XYZ file of C-alpha atoms in Angstrom:
461
model
C 0.000 0.000 0.000
C 1.176 3.491 -0.806
C 1.348 6.048 2.022
C -1.872 8.063 2.411
C 0.089 11.311 2.472
C 1.737 10.371 -0.806
C -1.602 9.609 -2.489
C -3.147 12.858 -1.254
C -0.187 14.830 -2.581
C -0.485 13.110 -5.978
C -4.182 13.888 -6.253
C -3.490 17.498 -5.338
C -0.763 17.683 -7.990
C -2.627 15.925 -10.816
C -6.316 15.782 -9.770
C -7.959 12.508 -8.682
C -9.040 11.708 -12.261
C -5.396 11.341 -13.314
C -4.402 9.066 -10.441
C -5.602 5.594 -11.434
C -5.853 2.866 -8.805
C -8.857 0.760 -9.771
C -8.215 -2.924 -10.511
C -9.453 -2.730 -14.116
C -7.420 0.413 -14.792
C -4.231 -1.029 -13.329
C -4.493 -4.334 -15.189
C -3.843 -2.528 -18.481
C -0.374 -1.578 -17.252
C 0.690 -4.927 -15.768
C 3.119 -5.789 -18.570
C 4.781 -4.464 -21.674
C 5.163 -6.352 -24.960
C 6.811 -9.261 -23.113
C 3.748 -10.569 -21.317
C 5.527 -13.387 -19.467
C 6.425 -10.754 -16.836
C 3.446 -9.188 -15.044
C 3.288 -6.874 -12.028
C 0.253 -4.838 -11.008
C 1.329 -1.311 -10.017
C -0.070 0.404 -6.929
C -1.144 3.379 -9.053
C -0.818 4.752 -12.589
C -0.211 8.477 -12.915
C -1.149 10.539 -15.986
C 0.871 13.775 -16.038
C 0.264 16.254 -18.837
C 3.259 18.553 -18.380
C 6.957 18.234 -17.640
C 6.447 20.136 -14.371
C 3.959 17.491 -13.244
C 6.458 14.725 -14.001
C 9.088 16.517 -11.948
C 6.583 16.942 -9.112
C 5.762 13.224 -9.159
C 9.422 12.191 -9.073
C 10.092 14.527 -6.143
C 7.147 13.072 -4.235
C 8.408 9.546 -4.960
C 11.830 10.509 -3.643
C 10.330 12.119 -0.521
C 8.208 9.057 0.294
C 10.694 6.422 -1.002
C 8.211 5.086 -3.559
C 9.724 3.328 -6.600
C 8.534 4.432 -10.027
C 8.794 3.451 -13.673
C 8.139 5.607 -16.714
C 6.086 4.161 -19.569
C 5.211 5.183 -23.091
C 3.179 2.820 -25.256
C 4.443 -0.335 -23.567
C 5.975 -1.832 -26.733
C 9.178 -2.911 -24.963
C 9.996 -6.567 -25.639
C 12.362 -7.199 -22.721
C 10.126 -6.479 -19.728
C 11.880 -3.131 -19.352
C 8.684 -1.192 -18.693
C 7.058 -3.801 -16.466
C 5.847 -2.031 -13.308
C 7.920 -2.083 -10.138
C 6.425 -4.110 -7.245
C 4.968 -1.690 -4.716
C 5.547 1.248 -7.031
C 3.793 3.577 -9.454
C 3.776 3.885 -13.232
C 4.268 7.358 -14.702
C 2.545 7.183 -18.103
C 3.975 9.811 -20.451
C 1.692 9.501 -23.484
C 0.004 12.841 -22.813
C 3.330 14.654 -23.154
C 3.014 14.390 -26.920
C 3.900 17.777 -28.377
C 6.499 18.575 -30.995
C 7.940 21.671 -29.345
C 10.178 22.881 -32.158
C 10.980 21.910 -35.735
C 13.844 23.685 -37.484
C 14.264 22.315 -41.012
C 17.283 24.456 -41.870
C 19.093 23.260 -38.762
C 17.930 19.680 -39.321
C 16.563 19.172 -35.824
C 13.399 19.023 -33.787
C 12.570 19.065 -30.078
C 9.850 16.741 -28.823
C 8.236 15.596 -25.611
C 8.699 11.920 -24.668
C 5.168 10.847 -25.627
C 5.532 11.794 -29.302
C 5.469 8.665 -31.459
C 8.420 7.695 -33.606
C 6.496 7.958 -36.890
C 4.960 11.317 -35.922
C 8.418 12.902 -36.013
C 9.025 11.782 -39.588
C 5.497 12.821 -40.607
C 6.076 16.328 -39.256
C 9.454 16.560 -41.002
C 8.343 15.093 -44.351
C 7.087 18.378 -45.901
C 10.679 19.630 -45.596
C 12.121 16.475 -47.234
C 13.473 15.364 -43.862
C 12.885 12.313 -41.674
C 13.855 10.735 -38.365
C 16.049 7.785 -39.335
C 15.556 5.151 -36.571
C 12.570 3.068 -37.679
C 11.582 0.241 -35.311
C 8.705 -1.911 -36.542
C 6.504 -0.441 -33.808
C 7.182 3.086 -35.138
C 3.521 4.119 -35.511
C 2.889 3.558 -31.780
C 6.211 3.491 -29.902
C 7.261 6.762 -28.291
C 10.485 8.747 -28.490
C 10.888 8.491 -24.717
C 10.861 4.704 -25.021
C 13.222 4.870 -28.015
C 15.670 6.807 -25.846
C 15.288 4.457 -22.881
C 16.141 1.373 -24.944
C 18.295 2.913 -27.692
C 15.916 1.673 -30.380
C 17.130 0.876 -33.878
C 15.154 -0.558 -36.763
C 15.643 -1.838 -40.276
C 17.746 1.103 -41.433
C 20.084 1.316 -38.438
C 22.779 -0.402 -40.529
C 23.304 2.807 -42.477
C 22.067 5.450 -40.054
C 22.791 4.083 -36.595
C 20.693 3.749 -33.452
C 18.716 6.283 -31.426
C 21.903 7.406 -29.647
C 23.288 8.543 -33.008
C 20.325 10.884 -33.485
C 19.851 12.347 -29.997
C 21.567 15.716 -29.698
C 20.229 16.785 -26.334
C 18.003 15.759 -23.463
C 16.160 17.487 -20.666
C 15.736 14.968 -17.869
C 14.643 14.665 -14.274
C 17.024 12.573 -12.171
C 15.735 10.076 -9.555
C 15.954 12.657 -6.741
C 13.906 15.206 -8.711
C 16.826 17.339 -9.940
C 16.408 18.822 -13.420
C 19.316 18.351 -15.773
C 20.161 19.289 -19.386
C 22.439 16.939 -21.311
C 23.896 17.889 -24.684
C 22.096 20.549 -26.726
C 21.345 21.487 -30.316
C 24.885 21.412 -31.692
C 25.946 18.645 -34.070
C 29.555 19.159 -32.934
C 29.321 19.275 -29.133
C 32.555 19.068 -27.167
C 33.147 17.127 -23.974
C 31.607 13.815 -22.919
C 28.465 12.671 -24.729
C 26.123 12.824 -21.745
C 22.999 12.511 -23.894
C 24.457 9.335 -25.365
C 25.335 8.147 -21.865
C 21.694 8.531 -20.794
C 20.296 6.892 -23.940
C 19.785 3.178 -23.383
C 19.770 3.428 -19.592
C 16.270 1.862 -19.416
C 14.878 4.350 -16.916
C 17.579 3.744 -14.297
C 18.942 7.293 -14.522
C 15.610 9.130 -14.439
C 12.943 10.275 -16.889
C 13.276 12.124 -20.194
C 11.205 15.314 -20.420
C 12.397 16.715 -23.776
C 14.473 15.251 -26.595
C 16.373 17.166 -29.281
C 16.606 14.951 -32.359
C 18.746 15.120 -35.475
C 16.824 14.820 -38.741
C 18.263 13.494 -41.996
C 17.257 14.234 -45.611
C 14.852 11.862 -47.324
C 16.893 9.957 -49.872
C 16.532 10.971 -53.490
C 16.299 7.401 -54.721
C 15.589 3.892 -53.406
C 16.243 0.509 -54.999
C 14.737 -2.450 -53.159
C 15.283 -6.151 -53.883
C 13.655 -9.327 -52.597
C 16.172 -12.166 -52.864
C 15.303 -15.814 -52.190
C 17.496 -18.690 -50.997
C 17.198 -22.450 -50.649
C 18.551 -22.338 -47.081
C 18.662 -19.860 -44.221
C 22.400 -20.155 -43.663
C 23.071 -19.380 -47.357
C 21.037 -16.219 -46.850
C 23.128 -15.319 -43.818
C 26.376 -15.953 -45.691
C 25.163 -13.636 -48.472
C 24.880 -10.780 -45.995
C 28.433 -11.338 -44.782
C 29.715 -11.321 -48.362
C 27.903 -8.078 -49.200
C 29.230 -6.252 -46.150
C 32.772 -7.566 -46.691
C 32.988 -5.657 -49.989
C 32.434 -2.324 -48.250
C 28.982 -1.889 -49.760
C 26.652 -0.249 -47.211
C 22.975 -0.705 -48.126
C 20.268 1.200 -46.341
C 18.913 -2.087 -45.014
C 19.595 -5.833 -45.054
C 16.745 -7.874 -43.569
C 16.143 -11.637 -43.416
C 13.034 -13.768 -42.843
C 12.919 -17.555 -42.772
C 10.241 -19.909 -44.119
C 8.201 -19.957 -40.929
C 8.133 -16.157 -40.726
C 7.134 -15.866 -44.388
C 4.284 -18.327 -43.874
C 2.985 -16.225 -40.996
C 3.144 -12.990 -42.984
C 1.573 -14.532 -46.094
C -1.326 -15.768 -43.948
C -1.818 -12.296 -42.490
C -1.552 -10.167 -45.638
C -0.939 -10.455 -49.402
C 2.824 -10.015 -49.099
C 3.470 -12.480 -51.910
C 6.552 -14.109 -50.415
C 7.381 -17.193 -52.551
C 6.336 -20.625 -51.300
C 9.430 -22.421 -52.592
C 12.107 -20.449 -50.693
C 13.531 -21.234 -47.247
C 14.661 -17.650 -46.663
C 14.339 -14.198 -48.171
C 16.742 -11.290 -47.999
C 15.494 -7.722 -48.368
C 18.222 -5.426 -49.685
C 17.552 -1.725 -50.000
C 19.941 0.783 -51.538
C 19.321 4.475 -51.042
C 20.874 7.851 -51.713
C 21.480 10.076 -54.770
C 20.280 8.428 -57.976
C 23.775 8.096 -59.479
C 25.112 6.557 -56.284
C 22.260 4.048 -56.078
C 22.802 3.072 -59.718
C 26.507 2.469 -59.079
C 25.770 0.427 -55.939
C 23.206 -1.665 -57.833
C 25.862 -2.533 -60.411
C 28.059 -3.794 -57.550
C 25.251 -5.578 -55.711
C 23.758 -7.697 -58.472
C 26.932 -9.729 -59.224
C 27.304 -10.376 -55.476
C 23.760 -11.731 -55.294
C 24.370 -13.899 -58.364
C 27.409 -15.463 -56.665
C 25.549 -15.993 -53.364
C 23.466 -18.970 -54.602
C 20.286 -16.890 -54.689
C 17.404 -18.725 -56.337
C 15.724 -15.500 -57.471
C 16.263 -11.744 -57.383
C 13.170 -9.554 -57.700
C 13.403 -5.782 -57.931
C 10.599 -3.557 -56.602
C 9.711 -1.610 -59.752
C 7.096 0.641 -58.148
C 6.555 2.407 -54.840
C 3.680 0.012 -54.207
C 5.960 -3.010 -54.640
C 8.492 -1.496 -52.240
C 5.795 -0.648 -49.703
C 4.461 -4.211 -49.780
C 7.930 -5.671 -49.169
C 8.397 -3.445 -46.140
C 4.842 -3.847 -44.898
C 5.372 -7.593 -44.861
C 8.699 -7.361 -43.069
C 7.398 -4.961 -40.423
C 4.287 -7.092 -39.865
C 6.301 -10.216 -39.094
C 6.214 -9.923 -35.302
C 2.458 -9.497 -35.117
C 1.848 -12.077 -37.848
C 3.692 -14.681 -35.778
C 0.618 -14.712 -33.561
C -0.988 -16.868 -36.271
C 1.573 -19.571 -35.552
C 1.475 -19.535 -31.747
C -0.536 -17.782 -29.087
C 2.650 -16.900 -27.197
C 6.216 -16.228 -28.218
C 9.399 -14.630 -26.938
C 11.129 -12.173 -29.270
C 14.841 -12.569 -28.655
C 17.336 -9.818 -29.499
C 20.899 -11.116 -29.499
C 23.682 -9.883 -31.762
C 26.485 -11.782 -33.502
C 29.311 -10.632 -35.791
C 28.047 -10.502 -39.369
C 30.833 -12.853 -40.432
C 29.287 -15.548 -38.214
C 25.631 -15.115 -39.188
C 25.419 -18.413 -41.064
C 26.992 -20.254 -38.142
C 24.620 -18.606 -35.659
C 21.553 -19.515 -37.711
C 22.635 -23.159 -37.915
C 23.140 -23.196 -34.152
C 19.692 -21.697 -33.522
C 18.159 -24.427 -35.679
C 20.011 -27.062 -33.676
C 18.985 -25.516 -30.350
C 15.366 -25.322 -31.496
C 15.387 -29.039 -32.306
C 17.081 -29.906 -29.001
C 14.478 -28.041 -26.914
C 11.526 -29.116 -29.065
C 10.423 -25.493 -29.542
C 9.725 -23.888 -32.936
C 11.651 -20.748 -33.862
C 10.859 -18.276 -36.637
C 13.758 -16.022 -37.621
C 13.220 -12.367 -38.519
C 16.146 -10.028 -38.087
C 18.289 -7.043 -38.997
C 20.937 -9.025 -40.818
C 23.055 -6.020 -41.742
C 24.257 -5.499 -38.173
C 23.914 -9.112 -37.036
C 20.914 -8.336 -34.828
C 18.976 -11.610 -34.488
C 15.259 -11.667 -33.673
C 14.353 -15.346 -33.257
C 10.667 -15.688 -32.380
C 10.516 -18.514 -29.838
C 6.997 -19.942 -29.971
C 5.387 -21.814 -27.092
C 2.142 -22.715 -25.355
C 2.224 -22.035 -21.624
C -0.962 -24.056 -21.169
C 0.969 -27.073 -22.457
C 3.804 -26.387 -20.017
C 6.236 -25.179 -22.703
C 7.285 -21.880 -21.099
C 10.308 -23.329 -19.192
C 11.657 -24.903 -22.386
C 11.116 -21.665 -24.314
C 12.952 -19.637 -21.677
C 15.795 -22.166 -21.609
C 16.081 -21.929 -25.391
C 16.111 -18.125 -25.197
C 18.925 -18.281 -22.656
C 20.936 -20.706 -24.789
C 20.618 -18.345 -27.775
C 21.927 -15.442 -25.690
C 24.878 -17.503 -24.445
C 25.570 -18.489 -28.047
C 25.685 -14.808 -29.012
C 28.217 -14.099 -26.244
C 30.327 -17.109 -27.248
C 30.418 -15.959 -30.877
C 31.712 -12.537 -29.853
C 28.367 -10.751 -29.897
C 26.000 -9.247 -27.340
C 22.774 -10.118 -25.548
C 20.827 -7.181 -26.967
C 20.874 -4.997 -30.030
C 17.878 -2.720 -29.559
C 15.275 -4.250 -27.233
C 17.246 -3.687 -24.060
C 18.111 -5.935 -21.137
C 15.043 -5.274 -19.004
C 13.963 -8.194 -16.830
C 14.342 -10.935 -19.405
C 18.080 -10.646 -20.117
C 19.194 -9.367 -16.713
C 20.725 -12.718 -15.597
C 22.971 -12.767 -18.685
C 24.468 -9.276 -18.461
C 27.120 -10.335 -15.895
C 28.130 -13.101 -18.317
C 28.695 -10.574 -21.087
C 30.434 -8.065 -18.774
C 32.020 -10.080 -15.966
C 33.827 -8.719 -12.929
C 34.817 -5.075 -12.824
C 32.867 -4.014 -15.933
C 29.558 -5.072 -14.395
C 30.489 -3.672 -10.974
C 31.207 -0.277 -12.526
C 27.733 -0.187 -14.082
C 26.183 -0.864 -10.689
C 28.366 1.847 -9.124
C 27.169 4.408 -11.684
C 23.533 3.561 -11.053
C 24.075 3.719 -7.274
C 25.670 7.166 -7.532
C 22.726 8.518 -9.543
C 19.995 6.733 -7.604
C 21.157 5.812 -4.081
C 17.605 4.997 -2.948
C 17.098 2.651 -5.948
C 13.749 4.203 -6.925
C 14.018 4.675 -10.699
C 12.786 1.519 -12.463
C 14.672 -0.741 -10.023
C 15.240 -4.367 -10.944
C 15.734 -3.696 -14.644
C 19.034 -4.408 -16.404
C 21.193 -4.517 -13.265
C 20.899 -6.766 -10.216
C 20.998 -4.383 -7.304
C 19.068 -4.011 -4.086
C 18.059 -0.735 -2.408
C 20.529 0.577 0.157
C-alpha cells in the first residue's frame, strides 16, 4: 500500500481523475510487450506537463516510492514492467512537438511523441527521423531513448543514440538536468548518449532534441530468395565484406514468411527457405553504381531468385510484410518470446545453424526475422504455456543469448536488457565491468527508486 500522504499529494498535484488505482485500470499496465512478466502497479499516474512529471518524481523521492516511466508499452524485454509496490508514470500525454527547425535539421519533442509522428512532421521539408523500429507508428520517443531503439535502417544510419543531440531529464531525486544541446559538434563527454539506453535507471526524459536526416533521393529495393537460411546469412556477410553499405539488409525464414503470407498479401514465394530484403538508397547516381556492384554479389551468393521492386507500391508491400512479421507470428502460436541477441556478421550463417540445432534440441519452434546487416537476431521462440512449454522456451532463449556471447556478440541490439536478459548481463560483462555499471547507477539513484530491478541486479541501500 502506498502512504496516504503520498496519495493525497499526488491527487493534489494531478487531480484525482489522473491518479488511477482501480483494478481494471491497473491491469492494463501490468506488462509491456513481453507478457511473461506481469506486475500490477499500486497506481498509474497521468501527467500532462513536464512540471507534473518533476513533481511526481520529487514526491516519490520524498516518500521512497519506486517508479517506472512508460510510453506505449511496446518494450519486448520487460523493461517497462511495473515495479512491485511502485507507481507507473505514463507519459503519453506529453506528446507535443515543441520545435521543428528544417534548416538546422533538428526538432525538439516531448517523450510521448510517437516515432512515426516525427518523420510525418518533417516530411514536408524532405526530412525524416532515421531510426525506424517496426513499432514506429505507436512506440514513443521516450521509449526509443530508454532502450536505444534501432530498426531496419540502423545499418546505415545508426541507433537512437546517433540521433539524440540533447536531453532534458529529471534525475531520480527530482533534480532537473540538461544533457547535450542542439549542436551537431558538441565538445566534452556525450552525456545525452550516456543517458540513452539506460532503461529508466537514470531518471525520466522530459524533452528530446533529435537530429533529422534528408529523405533519400532514390531507393532501390530487392527481394532475394534462398534455398537455405544459412546461405542467406552468408550472403549478408559477403555483401558487407565488400564495403557496400545498403540502407537495409533484412532476413526472414520460411516460418516467418508463412505467418506474414497468412496475415496479408505479401506475396513471399512458397518455394524459398529464406528471403533477404536489400535496399539501396541515396542520390540516384550513387544508387545506380551500388546496384551494379550488388547484383553480381547476389548472383554469386546462390540466390534462387532476385526480384526488384519496380514501383513504390511493390516497395511498400515488401516493407509492410517485413514490419508485420512480429504481429503475424501470432498466427503460428498464441505466445512467443522475441529474442534480441547480436552476432558478428561474419558468423551469421553459423549462428543460424546453431539456432536451428537448439530449437530441435528443446523441441520449440523458432521463426527467424532479423536485422541481418548489423547481425541483430530476432528469433521468435513460440510456445504454449498451457501445455507447459514456457520453461523450455525460456531455456532456449537463454541458450541463444549464451551463443551470441560465445560468438563474440551481445545479448541485446535494440530491445534492451530489461527483466528478461538481466541474468545474462554479468556473463557478457564479468567482474569489474559489471560492478562499474552498478556503481554508476548507485551514484545517480542511491535509494534505488528509478525503475529498479531492470538491467542490473541491485538491491536498495
